[in-house]
Amino acid sequence: MTAPPIDVSTLSKAELMKLEREIARRHSGQFPWEILLWAFGNMACWLCLWPLVILGYLPLWAAFSIATINIMLVYLPTHEAQHDIIARPGTKWRWLNELVGHATSWMIVSPFAVLRFTHLEHHKHANDPALDPDHTTHADSAWHAVRKIIRESQPDGQRSRDYAACLARGNRKDLILQSVGFKMTYFAVLFTLAWSGLALEAFFLWWLPLQIGLVYVALYLSWAPHHPAKETGRYRDTRSFRSRLGNIGSMGMQFHIVHHLHPYIPLTRTPAAYWEMRPILEARGCNIHEL
């Protein structure tokens, strides 16, 4: 029998916080098997495209479509690992958490340690123009955001400078060098493939899918859940929203507000946690826009 809804209007802030944390605990702690399958299955699929195309078993145009989806899906498993959701430090399966992070982030040409550091800084300073490394993605509309993301992702773009500044503030010159090393290795691989007569394969299986995938990730993981990005604070720097592509098409970001409040909840549990927590979020003055 379903319990009747709680009248949160009678609860104090302390009681609301206690209830919110109880709901969050109910949706956390489970081992996220789905993320493991997602991480390694997606990577295996992308790697298989190369021999299938080179040996003539799959047309390049079809492989390009699959590769683009693969690259779009890469970031979320490493995002879970960034927040230690697969295994906390000091636990038995910690090595698996780190493996997922490192084994997937290379596909988007970013060191796992860099992604983790800059993303956690984003959580600390969400929507702060001076300290949030993702603030340059924000714009008045989705179309404007896409154009801005593409522009700011260029070598001379503000986004690259913001990430470098974030690492510099943390005195992480080692991570800056890792990023440079990843980029240099990536271009060396592309050059080698092109030199070997596989220029089109390199372009359509990695370079172009990477450009499209990174724009898509920035749009849905940065712009959409924080728009209009004019407020800071735990309950105001993120929002819920309704995507025309649904929760899967938006990579689970419709309920990203729960992730910022309780980043230890697995992505696959975020929707259920949101709907259970929604009356509390309304009472706390959150940006609710999913209807």
mmCIF file of C-alpha atoms in Angstrom:
data_model
loop_
_atom_site.group_PDB
_atom_site.id
_atom_site.type_symbol
_atom_site.label_atom_id
_atom_site.label_comp_id
_atom_site.label_asym_id
_atom_site.label_seq_id
_atom_site.Cartn_x
_atom_site.Cartn_y
_atom_site.Cartn_z
ATOM 1 C CA MET A 1 0.000 0.000 0.000
ATOM 2 C CA THR A 2 1.410 3.401 -1.013
ATOM 3 C CA ALA A 3 1.992 5.823 1.843
ATOM 4 C CA PRO A 4 0.039 9.098 1.626
ATOM 5 C CA PRO A 5 2.045 12.138 0.496
ATOM 6 C CA ILE A 6 3.610 14.198 3.262
ATOM 7 C CA ASP A 7 2.372 17.749 3.747
ATOM 8 C CA VAL A 8 5.769 19.430 3.614
ATOM 9 C CA SER A 9 4.215 22.831 4.294
ATOM 10 C CA THR A 10 4.123 21.930 7.981
ATOM 11 C CA LEU A 11 7.803 20.978 8.157
ATOM 12 C CA SER A 12 10.669 23.191 9.285
ATOM 13 C CA LYS A 13 13.859 23.602 7.238
ATOM 14 C CA ALA A 14 15.622 21.125 9.496
ATOM 15 C CA GLU A 15 12.825 18.584 9.035
ATOM 16 C CA LEU A 16 12.836 19.112 5.283
ATOM 17 C CA MET A 17 16.584 18.521 5.202
ATOM 18 C CA LYS A 18 16.259 15.350 7.267
ATOM 19 C CA LEU A 19 13.536 13.978 4.989
ATOM 20 C CA GLU A 20 15.515 14.935 1.876
ATOM 21 C CA ARG A 21 18.572 13.069 3.161
ATOM 22 C CA GLU A 22 16.509 10.003 4.033
ATOM 23 C CA ILE A 23 15.173 9.856 0.468
ATOM 24 C CA ALA A 24 18.671 10.356 -0.948
ATOM 25 C CA ARG A 25 20.041 7.486 1.164
ATOM 26 C CA ARG A 26 17.301 5.159 -0.100
ATOM 27 C CA HIS A 27 18.415 5.760 -3.676
ATOM 28 C CA SER A 28 22.150 5.399 -3.107
ATOM 29 C CA GLY A 29 24.504 2.633 -2.065
ATOM 30 C CA GLN A 30 23.515 0.081 -4.726
ATOM 31 C CA PHE A 31 26.313 -1.183 -6.948
ATOM 32 C CA PRO A 32 25.714 0.443 -10.376
ATOM 33 C CA TRP A 33 26.015 -2.576 -12.665
ATOM 34 C CA GLU A 34 24.313 -0.646 -15.456
ATOM 35 C CA ILE A 35 27.170 1.852 -15.547
ATOM 36 C CA LEU A 36 29.760 -0.917 -15.910
ATOM 37 C CA LEU A 37 27.876 -2.449 -18.823
ATOM 38 C CA TRP A 38 27.404 1.016 -20.296
ATOM 39 C CA ALA A 39 31.085 1.932 -19.976
ATOM 40 C CA PHE A 40 32.715 -1.189 -21.353
ATOM 41 C CA GLY A 41 29.935 -2.157 -23.760
ATOM 42 C CA ASN A 42 29.978 1.282 -25.346
ATOM 43 C CA MET A 43 33.765 1.289 -25.629
ATOM 44 C CA ALA A 44 33.815 -2.224 -27.127
ATOM 45 C CA CYS A 45 31.181 -1.210 -29.684
ATOM 46 C CA TRP A 46 33.242 1.802 -30.786
ATOM 47 C CA LEU A 47 36.461 -0.207 -31.028
ATOM 48 C CA CYS A 48 34.721 -2.869 -33.128
ATOM 49 C CA LEU A 49 33.704 -0.252 -35.676
ATOM 50 C CA TRP A 50 37.296 0.160 -36.848
ATOM 51 C CA PRO A 51 37.963 -3.403 -38.098
ATOM 52 C CA LEU A 52 34.401 -3.693 -39.402
ATOM 53 C CA VAL A 53 34.876 -0.591 -41.565
ATOM 54 C CA ILE A 54 38.469 -1.311 -42.582
ATOM 55 C CA LEU A 55 37.614 -4.883 -43.628
ATOM 56 C CA GLY A 56 34.538 -3.718 -45.528
ATOM 57 C CA TYR A 57 31.856 -5.334 -43.369
ATOM 58 C CA LEU A 58 30.213 -2.025 -42.400
ATOM 59 C CA PRO A 59 29.786 1.100 -44.562
ATOM 60 C CA LEU A 60 31.521 4.175 -43.225
ATOM 61 C CA TRP A 61 28.331 6.253 -43.124
ATOM 62 C CA ALA A 62 26.648 3.724 -40.824
ATOM 63 C CA ALA A 63 29.734 3.428 -38.642
ATOM 64 C CA PHE A 64 29.892 7.232 -38.369
ATOM 65 C CA SER A 65 26.351 7.332 -36.953
ATOM 66 C CA ILE A 66 27.152 4.633 -34.395
ATOM 67 C CA ALA A 67 30.492 6.230 -33.492
ATOM 68 C CA THR A 68 28.788 9.573 -32.834
ATOM 69 C CA ILE A 69 26.369 7.912 -30.415
ATOM 70 C CA ASN A 70 29.277 6.080 -28.778
ATOM 71 C CA ILE A 71 31.156 9.321 -28.176
ATOM 72 C CA MET A 72 28.029 11.025 -26.836
ATOM 73 C CA LEU A 73 27.623 8.205 -24.319
ATOM 74 C CA VAL A 74 31.234 8.090 -23.114
ATOM 75 C CA TYR A 75 31.121 10.908 -20.601
ATOM 76 C CA LEU A 76 28.443 9.640 -18.223
ATOM 77 C CA PRO A 77 30.293 6.521 -16.975
ATOM 78 C CA THR A 78 33.404 8.563 -16.287
ATOM 79 C CA HIS A 79 31.166 11.152 -14.609
ATOM 80 C CA GLU A 80 29.907 8.469 -12.222
ATOM 81 C CA ALA A 81 33.501 7.507 -11.474
ATOM 82 C CA GLN A 82 34.419 11.158 -10.861
ATOM 83 C CA HIS A 83 31.923 11.133 -7.988
ATOM 84 C CA ASP A 84 33.123 7.747 -6.642
ATOM 85 C CA ILE A 85 29.667 6.273 -7.219
ATOM 86 C CA ILE A 86 30.996 2.889 -8.333
ATOM 87 C CA ALA A 87 33.205 2.575 -5.241
ATOM 88 C CA ARG A 88 34.326 4.993 -2.536
ATOM 89 C CA PRO A 89 38.029 5.470 -1.631
ATOM 90 C CA GLY A 90 39.334 2.684 0.568
ATOM 91 C CA THR A 91 36.651 0.162 -0.404
ATOM 92 C CA LYS A 92 37.101 -3.252 -2.024
ATOM 93 C CA TRP A 93 36.032 -2.201 -5.520
ATOM 94 C CA ARG A 94 37.831 1.137 -5.611
ATOM 95 C CA TRP A 95 40.096 -0.082 -8.419
ATOM 96 C CA LEU A 96 37.017 -0.689 -10.564
ATOM 97 C CA ASN A 97 35.816 2.875 -10.036
ATOM 98 C CA GLU A 98 39.161 4.195 -11.244
ATOM 99 C CA LEU A 99 39.293 1.720 -14.127
ATOM 100 C CA VAL A 100 35.930 2.898 -15.442
ATOM 101 C CA GLY A 101 37.098 6.505 -15.262
ATOM 102 C CA HIS A 102 40.400 5.949 -17.036
ATOM 103 C CA ALA A 103 39.155 3.346 -19.534
ATOM 104 C CA THR A 104 36.493 5.620 -20.984
ATOM 105 C CA SER A 105 37.817 9.187 -20.730
ATOM 106 C CA TRP A 106 40.542 8.630 -23.343
ATOM 107 C CA MET A 107 37.864 8.322 -26.030
ATOM 108 C CA ILE A 108 37.024 12.000 -25.519
ATOM 109 C CA VAL A 109 40.725 12.896 -25.333
ATOM 110 C CA SER A 110 40.668 14.055 -21.720
ATOM 111 C CA PRO A 111 42.574 12.618 -18.753
ATOM 112 C CA PHE A 112 40.256 11.227 -16.094
ATOM 113 C CA ALA A 113 42.061 13.191 -13.385
ATOM 114 C CA VAL A 114 41.457 16.452 -15.272
ATOM 115 C CA LEU A 115 37.769 15.691 -15.777
ATOM 116 C CA ARG A 116 37.379 14.845 -12.096
ATOM 117 C CA PHE A 117 39.175 17.925 -10.801
ATOM 118 C CA THR A 118 37.421 20.437 -13.057
ATOM 119 C CA HIS A 119 34.000 18.836 -12.591
ATOM 120 C CA LEU A 120 34.241 18.905 -8.808
ATOM 121 C CA GLU A 121 35.239 22.565 -9.064
ATOM 122 C CA HIS A 122 32.093 23.096 -11.147
ATOM 123 C CA HIS A 123 30.034 21.588 -8.328
ATOM 124 C CA LYS A 124 31.669 23.888 -5.770
ATOM 125 C CA HIS A 125 31.192 27.041 -7.839
ATOM 126 C CA ALA A 126 28.220 26.349 -10.133
ATOM 127 C CA ASN A 127 27.159 29.470 -12.074
ATOM 128 C CA ASP A 128 29.988 31.604 -10.653
ATOM 129 C CA PRO A 129 31.363 33.458 -13.719
ATOM 130 C CA ALA A 130 34.827 33.673 -12.192
ATOM 131 C CA LEU A 131 35.226 30.162 -10.758
ATOM 132 C CA ASP A 132 32.890 27.772 -12.606
ATOM 133 C CA PRO A 133 34.947 26.266 -15.476
ATOM 134 C CA ASP A 134 31.725 25.438 -17.337
ATOM 135 C CA HIS A 135 30.203 28.897 -17.165
ATOM 136 C CA THR A 136 31.079 29.744 -20.778
ATOM 137 C CA THR A 137 28.443 27.262 -22.024
ATOM 138 C CA HIS A 138 25.577 29.399 -20.751
ATOM 139 C CA ALA A 139 23.438 31.349 -23.210
ATOM 140 C CA ASP A 140 19.916 32.693 -23.720
ATOM 141 C CA SER A 141 18.691 29.745 -25.804
ATOM 142 C CA ALA A 142 19.693 26.232 -26.802
ATOM 143 C CA TRP A 143 20.612 27.330 -30.330
ATOM 144 C CA HIS A 144 22.702 30.198 -28.997
ATOM 145 C CA ALA A 145 24.318 27.765 -26.559
ATOM 146 C CA VAL A 146 25.296 25.390 -29.393
ATOM 147 C CA ARG A 147 26.917 28.191 -31.363
ATOM 148 C CA LYS A 148 28.684 29.464 -28.253
ATOM 149 C CA ILE A 149 29.919 25.993 -27.268
ATOM 150 C CA ILE A 150 31.392 25.489 -30.736
ATOM 151 C CA ARG A 151 33.058 28.904 -30.684
ATOM 152 C CA GLU A 152 34.418 28.642 -27.151
ATOM 153 C CA SER A 153 35.753 25.130 -27.775
ATOM 154 C CA GLN A 154 38.260 26.420 -30.333
ATOM 155 C CA PRO A 155 41.942 26.532 -29.313
ATOM 156 C CA ASP A 156 41.663 30.264 -28.605
ATOM 157 C CA GLY A 157 38.248 29.948 -26.932
ATOM 158 C CA GLN A 158 37.406 31.069 -23.430
ATOM 159 C CA ARG A 159 36.381 27.539 -22.403
ATOM 160 C CA SER A 160 39.923 26.209 -22.818
ATOM 161 C CA ARG A 161 41.312 29.179 -20.888
ATOM 162 C CA ASP A 162 38.780 28.664 -18.081
ATOM 163 C CA TYR A 163 39.757 25.020 -17.696
ATOM 164 C CA ALA A 164 43.449 25.927 -17.676
ATOM 165 C CA ALA A 165 42.778 28.647 -15.093
ATOM 166 C CA CYS A 166 40.833 26.177 -12.945
ATOM 167 C CA LEU A 167 43.781 23.779 -12.946
ATOM 168 C CA ALA A 168 46.202 26.623 -12.263
ATOM 169 C CA ARG A 169 44.175 27.804 -9.245
ATOM 170 C CA GLY A 170 44.428 24.290 -7.860
ATOM 171 C CA ASN A 171 48.183 24.287 -8.495
ATOM 172 C CA ARG A 172 47.747 21.250 -10.746
ATOM 173 C CA LYS A 173 50.397 21.837 -13.357
ATOM 174 C CA ASP A 174 50.709 18.059 -13.589
ATOM 175 C CA LEU A 175 47.148 17.871 -14.924
ATOM 176 C CA ILE A 176 47.838 20.620 -17.451
ATOM 177 C CA LEU A 177 50.749 18.552 -18.743
ATOM 178 C CA GLN A 178 48.529 15.459 -18.864
ATOM 179 C CA SER A 179 46.006 17.338 -20.980
ATOM 180 C CA VAL A 180 48.701 18.479 -23.385
ATOM 181 C CA GLY A 181 50.029 14.918 -23.560
ATOM 182 C CA PHE A 182 46.586 13.530 -24.368
ATOM 183 C CA LYS A 183 46.042 16.080 -27.150
ATOM 184 C CA MET A 184 49.457 15.461 -28.668
ATOM 185 C CA THR A 185 48.943 11.692 -28.595
ATOM 186 C CA TYR A 186 45.492 12.071 -30.152
ATOM 187 C CA PHE A 187 46.798 14.138 -33.060
ATOM 188 C CA ALA A 188 49.703 11.731 -33.516
ATOM 189 C CA VAL A 189 47.237 8.842 -33.820
ATOM 190 C CA LEU A 190 45.104 10.757 -36.329
ATOM 191 C CA PHE A 191 48.199 11.643 -38.345
ATOM 192 C CA THR A 192 49.403 8.034 -38.314
ATOM 193 C CA LEU A 193 46.014 6.779 -39.471
ATOM 194 C CA ALA A 194 45.912 9.363 -42.258
ATOM 195 C CA TRP A 195 49.483 8.505 -43.289
ATOM 196 C CA SER A 196 48.447 4.838 -43.445
ATOM 197 C CA GLY A 197 45.622 5.590 -45.870
ATOM 198 C CA LEU A 198 42.858 5.682 -43.244
ATOM 199 C CA ALA A 199 42.196 9.422 -43.205
ATOM 200 C CA LEU A 200 38.456 9.075 -43.844
ATOM 201 C CA GLU A 201 38.129 6.422 -41.133
ATOM 202 C CA ALA A 202 39.972 8.641 -38.656
ATOM 203 C CA PHE A 203 37.771 11.605 -39.601
ATOM 204 C CA PHE A 204 34.398 9.855 -39.499
ATOM 205 C CA LEU A 205 35.025 7.423 -36.638
ATOM 206 C CA TRP A 206 36.780 9.707 -34.190
ATOM 207 C CA TRP A 207 37.406 13.351 -35.103
ATOM 208 C CA LEU A 208 33.929 14.347 -36.290
ATOM 209 C CA PRO A 209 32.018 12.200 -33.741
ATOM 210 C CA LEU A 210 34.169 13.781 -31.028
ATOM 211 C CA GLN A 211 33.275 17.317 -32.124
ATOM 212 C CA ILE A 212 29.553 16.498 -32.287
ATOM 213 C CA GLY A 213 29.616 14.494 -29.062
ATOM 214 C CA LEU A 214 31.354 17.198 -27.035
ATOM 215 C CA VAL A 215 28.834 19.814 -28.165
ATOM 216 C CA TYR A 216 25.959 17.506 -27.229
ATOM 217 C CA VAL A 217 27.476 16.741 -23.822
ATOM 218 C CA ALA A 218 28.105 20.418 -23.092
ATOM 219 C CA LEU A 219 24.560 21.335 -24.130
ATOM 220 C CA TYR A 220 22.807 18.765 -21.958
ATOM 221 C CA LEU A 221 25.204 18.400 -19.030
ATOM 222 C CA SER A 222 26.088 22.062 -18.676
ATOM 223 C CA TRP A 223 23.700 24.472 -20.389
ATOM 224 C CA ALA A 224 20.310 22.750 -19.989
ATOM 225 C CA PRO A 225 20.368 21.858 -16.260
ATOM 226 C CA HIS A 226 21.767 25.261 -15.226
ATOM 227 C CA HIS A 227 19.936 27.639 -17.563
ATOM 228 C CA PRO A 228 19.658 30.611 -17.127
ATOM 229 C CA ALA A 229 22.707 30.257 -14.823
ATOM 230 C CA LYS A 230 22.130 33.549 -13.041
ATOM 231 C CA GLU A 231 21.824 32.223 -9.489
ATOM 232 C CA THR A 232 24.151 30.463 -7.099
ATOM 233 C CA GLY A 233 23.407 28.456 -3.990
ATOM 234 C CA ARG A 234 22.645 24.817 -3.314
ATOM 235 C CA TYR A 235 18.952 24.963 -4.236
ATOM 236 C CA ARG A 236 19.087 27.571 -7.004
ATOM 237 C CA ASP A 237 22.100 26.822 -9.206
ATOM 238 C CA THR A 238 20.453 23.871 -10.993
ATOM 239 C CA ARG A 239 16.969 23.145 -12.319
ATOM 240 C CA SER A 240 14.742 20.340 -13.484
ATOM 241 C CA PHE A 241 13.440 20.571 -17.044
ATOM 242 C CA ARG A 242 11.538 18.628 -19.678
ATOM 243 C CA SER A 243 13.454 17.690 -22.822
ATOM 244 C CA ARG A 244 11.755 16.954 -26.141
ATOM 245 C CA LEU A 245 14.195 14.051 -26.466
ATOM 246 C CA GLY A 246 13.102 12.563 -23.150
ATOM 247 C CA ASN A 247 15.282 11.567 -20.235
ATOM 248 C CA ILE A 248 17.354 9.123 -22.285
ATOM 249 C CA GLY A 249 17.874 11.589 -25.126
ATOM 250 C CA SER A 250 18.969 14.225 -22.641
ATOM 251 C CA MET A 251 21.324 11.696 -21.011
ATOM 252 C CA GLY A 252 19.399 11.691 -17.755
ATOM 253 C CA MET A 253 19.872 15.411 -17.173
ATOM 254 C CA GLN A 254 16.187 16.351 -16.754
ATOM 255 C CA PHE A 255 16.584 15.693 -13.036
ATOM 256 C CA HIS A 256 20.177 16.913 -12.679
ATOM 257 C CA ILE A 257 19.089 19.056 -9.751
ATOM 258 C CA VAL A 258 19.122 15.903 -7.599
ATOM 259 C CA HIS A 259 22.680 15.145 -8.679
ATOM 260 C CA HIS A 260 23.940 18.541 -7.545
ATOM 261 C CA LEU A 261 22.171 18.153 -4.206
ATOM 262 C CA HIS A 262 23.239 14.533 -3.683
ATOM 263 C CA PRO A 263 26.035 13.604 -6.126
ATOM 264 C CA TYR A 264 26.444 10.112 -4.639
ATOM 265 C CA ILE A 265 23.092 8.969 -6.116
ATOM 266 C CA PRO A 266 23.683 6.874 -9.279
ATOM 267 C CA LEU A 267 22.440 8.365 -12.541
ATOM 268 C CA THR A 268 19.993 5.486 -13.038
ATOM 269 C CA ARG A 269 18.337 6.268 -9.677
ATOM 270 C CA THR A 270 18.114 10.028 -10.157
ATOM 271 C CA PRO A 271 14.608 10.133 -11.749
ATOM 272 C CA ALA A 272 13.019 8.052 -8.968
ATOM 273 C CA ALA A 273 14.794 10.112 -6.314
ATOM 274 C CA TYR A 274 13.587 13.303 -7.977
ATOM 275 C CA TRP A 275 9.909 12.389 -8.034
ATOM 276 C CA GLU A 276 10.021 11.271 -4.418
ATOM 277 C CA MET A 277 11.899 14.411 -3.425
ATOM 278 C CA ARG A 278 9.947 16.842 -5.569
ATOM 279 C CA PRO A 279 7.602 18.290 -2.872
ATOM 280 C CA ILE A 280 10.671 19.019 -0.747
ATOM 281 C CA LEU A 281 12.444 20.685 -3.655
ATOM 282 C CA GLU A 282 9.413 22.889 -4.275
ATOM 283 C CA ALA A 283 9.310 23.827 -0.601
ATOM 284 C CA ARG A 284 12.993 24.752 -0.711
ATOM 285 C CA GLY A 285 12.409 27.074 -3.673
ATOM 286 C CA CYS A 286 14.157 25.036 -6.347
ATOM 287 C CA ASN A 287 13.806 25.744 -10.054
ATOM 288 C CA ILE A 288 11.167 23.200 -11.115
ATOM 289 C CA HIS A 289 10.484 23.347 -14.863
ATOM 290 C CA GLU A 290 9.742 19.790 -15.942
ATOM 291 C CA LEU A 291 6.041 20.330 -16.661
#
